[in-house]
Amino acid sequence: MIPEKFKERMKLLLGGEYEEFLEALEQERYQALRVNPMKMDREEFLRKAPFSLAPVPWEKNGFYYKKEETQSQPGKHPWHEAGVYYIQEPSAMSAVPFLEARPGERILDLCAAPGGKSTQIAAAMRGEGLLICNEIHPARAAILSENIERMGVRNALVLNETPDRLADRFPGFFDRILVDAPCSGEGMFRKNEAAGEEWSPENVQMCAERQREILEYAYQMLRPGGRLCYSTCTFAPAENEGSIGWLLKKHPDMHVLPVPMPEGFAPGHPEWADMEEVEEMEETAGQTSGPEAGSASGPAPGLEHTMRLWPHRLRGEGHFVAVLEKAGETGTKEQSAKQEAEKLPAKRTRRRDGEKGLGEKDYAEFSAFAQENLRVQLSGIYLRFGEQLYLAPEETPVLRGLKVLRPGLHLGTVKKNRFEPSHALALTLKPEDAAHAVSLDTEGRQVKDYLNGLTFPAEGEKGWYLICADGCSLGWGKLAGGIMKNHYPKGLRKNW
């Protein structure tokens, strides 16, 4: 149910477009997925996919699919379990391309759950550099960690921290920061009925205040010359142009970058930046039309370069995106642009104040396992927590005192005189990375039996095998006596 107060405000804002907008909210939402290039490249996916697909214009790896088809559904296909793609609302894919993440950088996704944007960033980083994915709510942080694992991301840490604690630990640390801010969710009204039921003008204002607090901490963590991308899934001016305008006025060394807008995107409205909710809008409507009402001091410069995604103008939900840059130490945009243009090296020298990691003898069990079972060299910082062994990115800072759910790639469990590999490790590997691999047909019964936790007959040398589907890893099996024992995690098994 769409709240009446929301309708009143949108009618004042949109004028002649209001009826078209309202009609769009009554239509069925669009379904989409985003291909994971670390598992399968775009061209191969298009050749093999058993789904009817159409490209999402603003994300090269994004595709619409039709939910009502009788053929295989993306959420019920072995490729999903293998992390070949992430099912993601099309407009939710819009912000990360503007972040322009690159291999070798230090990047923060500050409000990261459930992980769609984090895994989108990880794909651009190609396993190089440091990606910190943070989520303040513990249950959502756990889901985030699961999605990071499923998509085969090696270079990510998952934290469950507050923005203020992170800002204290990481001043000026990050090259790029994504703030996909918690918001009133107006853009999700046709996707999620609960969003409409929970909406109120008071909640909009509360969200705007929280966003400004988060933006302040993000500003503190961004290096000079760094890029910050801000997004919401709401139409509320207070949470969009209002929050960005607030940041620009507080920090003159931040400016909005003018970026090419994909087809269907619309520019932001500077004149909306200081608008309150419906009551004040109605009071000012007689003096100036709703969209022109603003503060006496005027809007911050550059808000016309922010972007709005309207559901009546494109195939997606409502979204807002702003791309900002922090000026360099000299405070000039020209020098910041130069810093941006100069690509960072693929690998940096490890920070002296970072995690030191284990000595070789402290992960000898894994080394023995790798020598026998792997054909790829893994690099990073080895960390151990009890029996659990992790491989953290080279740039990992000291983690002591932080709430860490995932300190890098979980390699597996160290047991007496042996090592048991993790499911997470399997999902980062390709068939050629393993000494032994078995390929299963995604359309056959055997792959479904494996995902259900069943054993199957197989021939070959005894030991660990990487189980794959269409060249994409699904998990581990262990061959003994002609039977492949199933090591697919019990918690992930389904009734296929």
C-alpha atoms as one frame of an Amber mdcrd trajectory, in Angstrom:
protein
   0.000   0.000   0.000   1.426   3.375  -1.034   1.095   5.991   1.775  -1.047
   9.029   1.024   1.482  11.508   2.410   4.072  10.035   0.063   1.687  10.477
  -2.873   1.042  14.106  -1.936   4.742  14.887  -1.871   5.483  13.100  -5.146
   2.605  14.903  -6.884   4.105  18.236  -5.838   7.560  17.188  -7.011   6.701
  15.513 -10.297   3.816  17.632 -11.531   2.803  16.375 -14.993   4.827  13.155
 -14.614   3.053  12.102 -11.428   0.361   9.908 -12.997   2.917   8.061 -15.121
   5.064   7.578 -12.014   2.127   6.250  -9.989   1.158   3.869 -12.772   4.720
   2.501 -12.859   4.523   1.656  -9.154   1.523  -0.572  -9.890   3.383  -2.609
 -12.494   5.317  -5.797 -11.837   8.945  -5.244 -10.873  11.877  -6.297 -13.024
  14.079  -9.312 -12.283  17.814  -9.284 -12.998  21.100 -11.007 -12.299  24.737
  -9.972 -12.517  27.367 -12.334 -13.913  30.465 -12.944 -11.786  33.458 -12.553
 -14.161  35.712 -14.282 -11.628  33.722 -17.448 -12.372  32.614 -17.061 -15.983
  33.069 -14.285 -18.499  30.113 -12.486 -20.045  30.387 -14.060 -23.507  30.626
 -17.607 -22.211  27.666 -17.006 -19.923  25.535 -15.724 -22.805  26.420 -18.801
 -24.876  25.589 -21.284 -22.136  22.803 -19.646 -20.105  19.494 -21.531 -20.159
  17.616 -18.291 -19.406  16.097 -15.655 -21.674  18.229 -12.557 -21.058  18.335
  -8.856 -21.966  21.175  -6.483 -20.996  20.921  -3.996 -18.137  22.214  -0.768
 -19.773  24.223   0.580 -16.840  26.058  -2.634 -15.841  27.964  -4.608 -18.484
  27.542  -7.862 -16.556  23.877  -7.268 -15.681  20.932  -8.981 -17.385  17.166
  -8.933 -17.031  15.429 -12.305 -16.955  11.786 -13.318 -17.022  10.438 -14.860
 -13.850   7.424 -16.565 -15.423   9.433 -18.758 -17.797   8.896 -22.500 -17.518
  12.594 -23.213 -18.137  15.292 -23.169 -15.439  15.065 -20.327 -12.947  18.298
 -18.548 -11.941  17.660 -19.008  -8.218  17.194 -22.753  -8.674  20.147 -23.509
 -10.895  23.529 -25.043  -9.891  25.261 -21.953 -11.296  23.726 -19.930  -8.480
  25.283 -22.217  -5.871  28.609 -21.970  -7.714  28.550 -18.149  -7.543  28.363
 -17.718 -11.314  25.937 -14.833 -10.799  24.238 -12.751  -8.132  20.492 -12.129
  -8.350  20.186  -8.358  -7.974  17.547  -5.716  -8.626  18.652  -3.847 -11.790
  18.708  -0.336 -10.295  20.776  -1.659  -7.378  23.553  -2.324  -9.917  23.738
   1.371 -10.857  26.068   2.828  -8.204  29.142   0.574  -8.272  30.183   1.239
 -11.902  30.615   4.916 -10.937  32.938   3.925  -8.088  35.417   2.741 -10.778
  37.076   0.234  -8.442  40.460  -1.029  -9.615  42.792  -3.898  -8.672  45.293
  -3.057  -5.942  43.225  -0.378  -4.192  41.882  -0.092  -0.651  38.093   0.056
  -0.859  35.366   0.220   1.788  31.727  -0.774   1.374  30.442   0.859   4.544
  26.829  -0.403   4.608  27.392  -3.637   2.743  24.669  -6.219   3.490  23.424
  -8.321   1.834  26.475  -8.148  -0.440  25.300  -7.371  -3.961  27.365  -4.209
  -4.272  30.344  -5.688  -2.380  30.578  -8.599  -4.800  30.155  -6.155  -7.693
  33.150  -4.190  -6.381  35.117  -7.419  -5.861  34.591  -8.393  -9.502  36.189
  -5.116 -10.600  39.132  -5.626  -8.220  39.858  -9.121  -9.637  41.165 -10.414
  -6.332  43.857  -7.724  -5.940  43.878  -5.120  -3.190  41.886  -4.828   0.021
  38.084  -4.780   0.171  36.504  -4.155   3.561  32.787  -4.950   3.690  31.083
  -3.636   6.807  27.586  -4.150   8.173  26.407  -2.830  11.534  23.630  -5.428
  12.087  25.037  -8.854  13.093  22.414 -11.008  11.331  22.775  -9.061   8.087
  26.561  -9.175   8.410  26.340 -12.986   8.522  24.348 -12.993   5.256  26.925
 -10.633   3.752  29.716 -13.040   4.687  27.841 -15.963   3.101  27.457 -14.081
  -0.185  31.116 -13.044  -0.213  31.958 -16.741   0.147  29.503 -17.956  -2.510
  30.864 -15.522  -5.095  34.423 -16.752  -4.554  35.888 -13.460  -3.274  39.440
 -13.862  -1.940  40.456 -10.333  -0.942  37.591  -9.236   1.335  37.268  -8.746
   5.069  33.768  -8.730   6.584  33.331  -6.534   9.652  30.408  -5.951  11.998
  31.283  -2.456  13.190  29.814   1.004  13.661  30.958   3.751  11.267  32.394
   5.848  14.105  34.675   3.035  15.312  35.890   2.439  11.779  36.592   6.150
  11.330  38.722   6.123  14.479  40.800   3.221  13.100  41.051   4.238   9.430
  41.448   8.011   8.992  42.287   8.864   5.366  42.857   5.153   4.644  40.614
   4.296   1.682  41.001   5.075  -2.003  37.292   4.572  -2.626  34.239   4.283
  -0.389  30.725   3.178  -1.219  27.922   4.386   1.043  24.756   2.562   0.055
  22.948   4.287   2.858  20.106   2.858   4.938  17.046   4.799   3.830  13.247
   4.994   3.936  13.056   2.564   1.005  10.515   4.465  -1.089  12.042   3.068
  -4.258  11.168  -0.442  -3.082   7.422   0.101  -2.628   6.460  -2.183  -5.521
   9.119  -4.743  -4.572   8.404  -4.876  -0.858   4.970  -4.106   0.622   6.468
  -3.764   4.104   8.417  -0.706   2.913   5.141   1.147   2.383   3.690   0.021
   5.699   6.743   1.231   7.620   7.000   4.597   5.840   6.330   7.934   7.542
   7.603  11.522   7.166   9.234  11.128  10.580  11.125   8.037   9.387  12.339
   9.950   6.327  13.802  12.645   8.574  15.355  10.073  10.888  16.989   8.368
   7.903  18.333  11.684   6.615  19.949  12.432   9.969  21.505   8.963  10.103
  22.799   9.284   6.537  24.557  12.537   7.338  26.253  10.956  10.313  27.427
   8.039   8.133  28.631  10.414   5.413  30.680  12.348   7.943  32.505   9.192
   9.024  32.985   8.149   5.399  34.530  11.566   4.683  37.014  11.037   7.506
  38.111   7.675   6.088  38.556   8.849   2.480  42.069   9.766   1.364  42.746
  13.084  -0.407  41.942  12.560  -4.079  39.708   9.598  -3.198  36.236   8.883
  -4.550  33.033   8.422  -2.580  29.888   7.015  -4.166  26.604   7.551  -2.314
  23.364   5.779  -3.162  19.884   5.240  -1.769  16.734   3.455  -2.901  14.423
   6.310  -2.000  12.838   9.318  -3.732  12.908  11.565  -0.636  14.751  14.842
  -1.339  15.917  15.068   2.283  17.749  11.755   1.933  19.185  12.431  -1.512
  20.014  15.975  -2.626  19.535  17.040   1.006  22.142  14.697   2.473  24.669
  15.349  -0.294  24.097  19.095  -0.103  24.723  18.923   3.649  28.051  17.128
   3.102  29.170  19.597   0.429  28.431  22.596   2.598  30.183  21.111   5.627
  33.245  19.998   3.676  34.155  22.382   0.814  36.971  20.036  -0.227  34.316
  17.594  -1.455  32.717  18.110  -4.850  30.284  16.200  -7.050  31.892  14.707
 -10.143  29.974  15.208 -13.387  29.805  11.741 -14.944  28.152  10.505 -18.149
  24.579   9.478 -17.366  23.273   6.232 -18.854  20.108   6.430 -20.907  17.046
   6.709 -18.694  18.870   8.372 -15.784  17.745  11.874 -14.790  19.777  14.645
 -13.137  19.246  15.497  -9.496  17.339  18.593  -8.434  19.426  21.164  -6.499
  16.238  23.070  -5.708  14.935  20.075  -3.738  17.946  19.910  -1.403  16.454
  21.847   1.517  12.857  20.714   1.250  11.008  19.308   4.214   8.132  16.877
   4.037   4.633  17.533   2.719   3.387  20.103   5.234   6.135  22.661   4.494
   5.987  21.920   0.781   2.300  22.782   0.729   2.972  26.035   2.605   5.613
  27.110   0.096   3.690  25.950  -2.982   1.709  29.194  -3.114   4.886  31.319
  -3.073   7.053  29.245  -5.395   6.237  25.967  -7.072   7.234  22.933  -5.032
  10.455  22.066  -6.889  11.810  25.601  -6.595  11.391  25.894  -2.843  14.776
  25.883  -1.098  16.799  27.452   1.675  17.694  31.124   1.656  21.381  30.289
   1.279  20.684  28.267  -1.848  21.699  24.731  -2.708  25.270  23.490  -2.656
  27.038  23.605  -6.032  27.123  20.487  -8.161  23.880  18.804  -7.104  22.689
  18.927 -10.719  25.331  16.248 -11.390  23.717  13.754  -9.012  21.477  11.131
 -10.624  17.962   9.861 -10.111  16.502   6.621 -11.410  12.725   6.871 -11.858
  10.657   3.697 -12.412   8.564   5.365 -15.102  11.683   6.269 -17.111  13.635
   3.003 -17.012  13.345  -0.714 -16.252  14.158  -0.685 -12.569  13.198   0.621
  -9.136  13.752   4.083  -7.705  17.356   4.973  -6.889  19.634   7.943  -6.294
  23.397   8.089  -7.007  25.990  10.754  -6.286  29.685  10.502  -7.187  31.975
  12.685  -5.100  35.681  13.376  -4.922  37.824  14.668  -2.078  40.297  17.310
  -3.174  44.017  16.633  -2.839  46.179  18.163  -0.136  46.523  21.351  -2.157
  42.745  21.614  -2.303  42.556  21.954  -6.096  40.289  19.901  -8.306  42.974
  19.773 -10.977  45.432  17.962  -8.739  42.691  15.611  -7.498  41.882  14.760
 -11.110  45.560  14.052 -11.720  45.661  11.716  -8.717  42.587   9.963 -10.046
  44.119   9.541 -13.490  47.329   8.004 -12.170  46.602   4.315 -11.642  47.799
   2.819  -8.400  50.220  -0.098  -8.632  48.661  -3.555  -8.664  50.438  -4.399
  -5.404  51.709  -2.149  -2.649  54.316  -2.749  -0.002  52.733  -4.312   3.044
  51.935  -1.738   5.720  54.347  -1.790   8.616  51.444  -1.365  11.009  49.386
  -4.112   9.359  48.808  -7.721  10.346  52.087  -9.602  10.512  50.665 -13.088
   9.974  51.972 -16.553  10.824  55.366 -18.023  10.147  55.543 -20.913   7.652
  55.769 -23.580  10.351  52.475 -22.374  11.819  50.522 -23.353   8.698  52.561
 -26.413   7.742  49.456 -28.624   7.537  47.967 -26.381   4.868  51.267 -26.241
   2.981  51.315 -30.035   2.841  47.695 -30.079   1.635  48.405 -27.433  -1.008
  51.489 -29.217  -2.305  49.477 -32.386  -2.816  46.139 -30.970  -3.978  46.576
 -27.491  -5.457  48.228 -26.240  -8.637  47.989 -22.562  -7.797  50.091 -20.350
  -5.528  48.055 -18.385  -2.975  49.515 -15.161  -1.622  48.533 -13.168   1.412
  48.840 -13.073   5.183  48.112 -16.323   7.019  46.013 -15.889  10.165  44.792
 -18.541  12.576  41.864 -18.406  14.972  41.709 -21.621  16.974  41.672 -24.443
  14.430  40.545 -22.149  11.584  43.107 -20.887   9.072  42.542 -17.775   6.947
  44.401 -16.008   4.174  44.047 -12.239   4.529  44.904  -9.693   1.801  48.426
  -8.239   1.858  47.134  -4.802   2.939  45.146  -6.096   5.915  45.410  -3.707
   8.884  45.664  -4.917  12.457  42.298  -6.463  13.292  42.656  -6.589  17.069
  39.728  -4.850  18.741  37.447  -4.998  15.679  34.399  -7.230  15.274  35.522
  -9.447  12.413  33.261 -12.066  10.838  35.557 -12.966   7.966  39.283 -12.087
   8.168  39.930 -12.869   4.515  39.599 -16.192   2.720  38.783 -19.140   4.986
  41.239 -21.847   3.936  40.009 -24.590   6.223  40.469 -26.411   9.513  43.795
 -27.471  10.979  43.433 -30.852  12.648  46.005 -33.160  14.183  48.506 -33.987
  11.429  46.064 -33.073   8.655  44.193 -30.237   7.004  40.548 -30.174   5.926
  39.865 -27.581   3.181  36.945 -25.178   3.468  33.999 -24.747   1.148  35.110
 -21.118   0.744  38.468 -22.222  -0.656  36.767 -24.503  -3.174  34.595 -21.662
  -4.464  37.658 -19.525  -5.273  39.305 -22.240  -7.400  39.062 -23.190 -11.057
  39.341 -26.808 -12.259  42.927 -26.246 -13.390  43.842 -24.955  -9.909  43.223
 -28.386  -8.362  45.279 -31.561  -8.762  42.014 -33.497  -9.158  38.669 -32.207
 -10.407  35.367 -33.749 -11.453  33.030 -31.994 -13.867  29.299 -32.596 -13.545
  26.571 -31.763 -16.054  24.436 -28.891 -14.744  21.361 -30.425 -16.378  22.029
 -33.927 -15.031  20.820 -35.677 -11.915  24.306 -36.164 -10.470  24.943 -32.472
  -9.817  21.649 -32.205  -7.953  22.512 -35.283  -5.924  25.808 -33.651  -4.998
  24.043 -30.448  -3.894  21.684 -32.622  -1.837  24.690 -34.108  -0.020  24.708
 -37.560  -1.650  27.752 -39.622  -2.589  28.335 -40.903  -6.111  30.601 -43.502
  -7.765  33.846 -42.253  -9.323  37.185 -43.539 -10.521  40.671 -42.176  -9.902
  43.313 -41.673  -7.270  42.080 -41.438  -3.705  42.035 -37.982  -2.135  40.444
 -34.563  -2.433  38.582 -33.567  -5.614  37.220 -30.208  -6.687  33.619 -30.790
  -7.779  32.638 -28.509 -10.672  29.682 -27.761 -12.928  30.396 -26.305 -16.392
  33.923 -25.504 -15.256  32.756 -23.662 -12.115  33.589 -25.016  -8.670  30.774
 -26.152  -6.390  32.676 -27.667  -3.470  34.834 -30.583  -2.354  34.547 -34.333
  -2.564  36.906 -37.004  -1.247  37.401 -40.159  -3.270  37.995 -43.468  -1.536
  37.142 -46.996  -2.657  35.435 -45.853  -5.844  32.974 -43.617  -3.938  33.099
 -39.815  -3.909  32.277 -38.782  -0.359  30.308 -35.557  -0.237  31.785 -32.518
   1.540  29.165 -30.016   0.434  28.202 -28.106   3.649  25.107 -29.484   5.350
  23.708 -26.015   5.913  23.649 -25.318   2.156  22.028 -28.539   1.019  18.579
 -28.258  -0.564  15.895 -30.570  -1.861  16.797 -30.321  -5.544
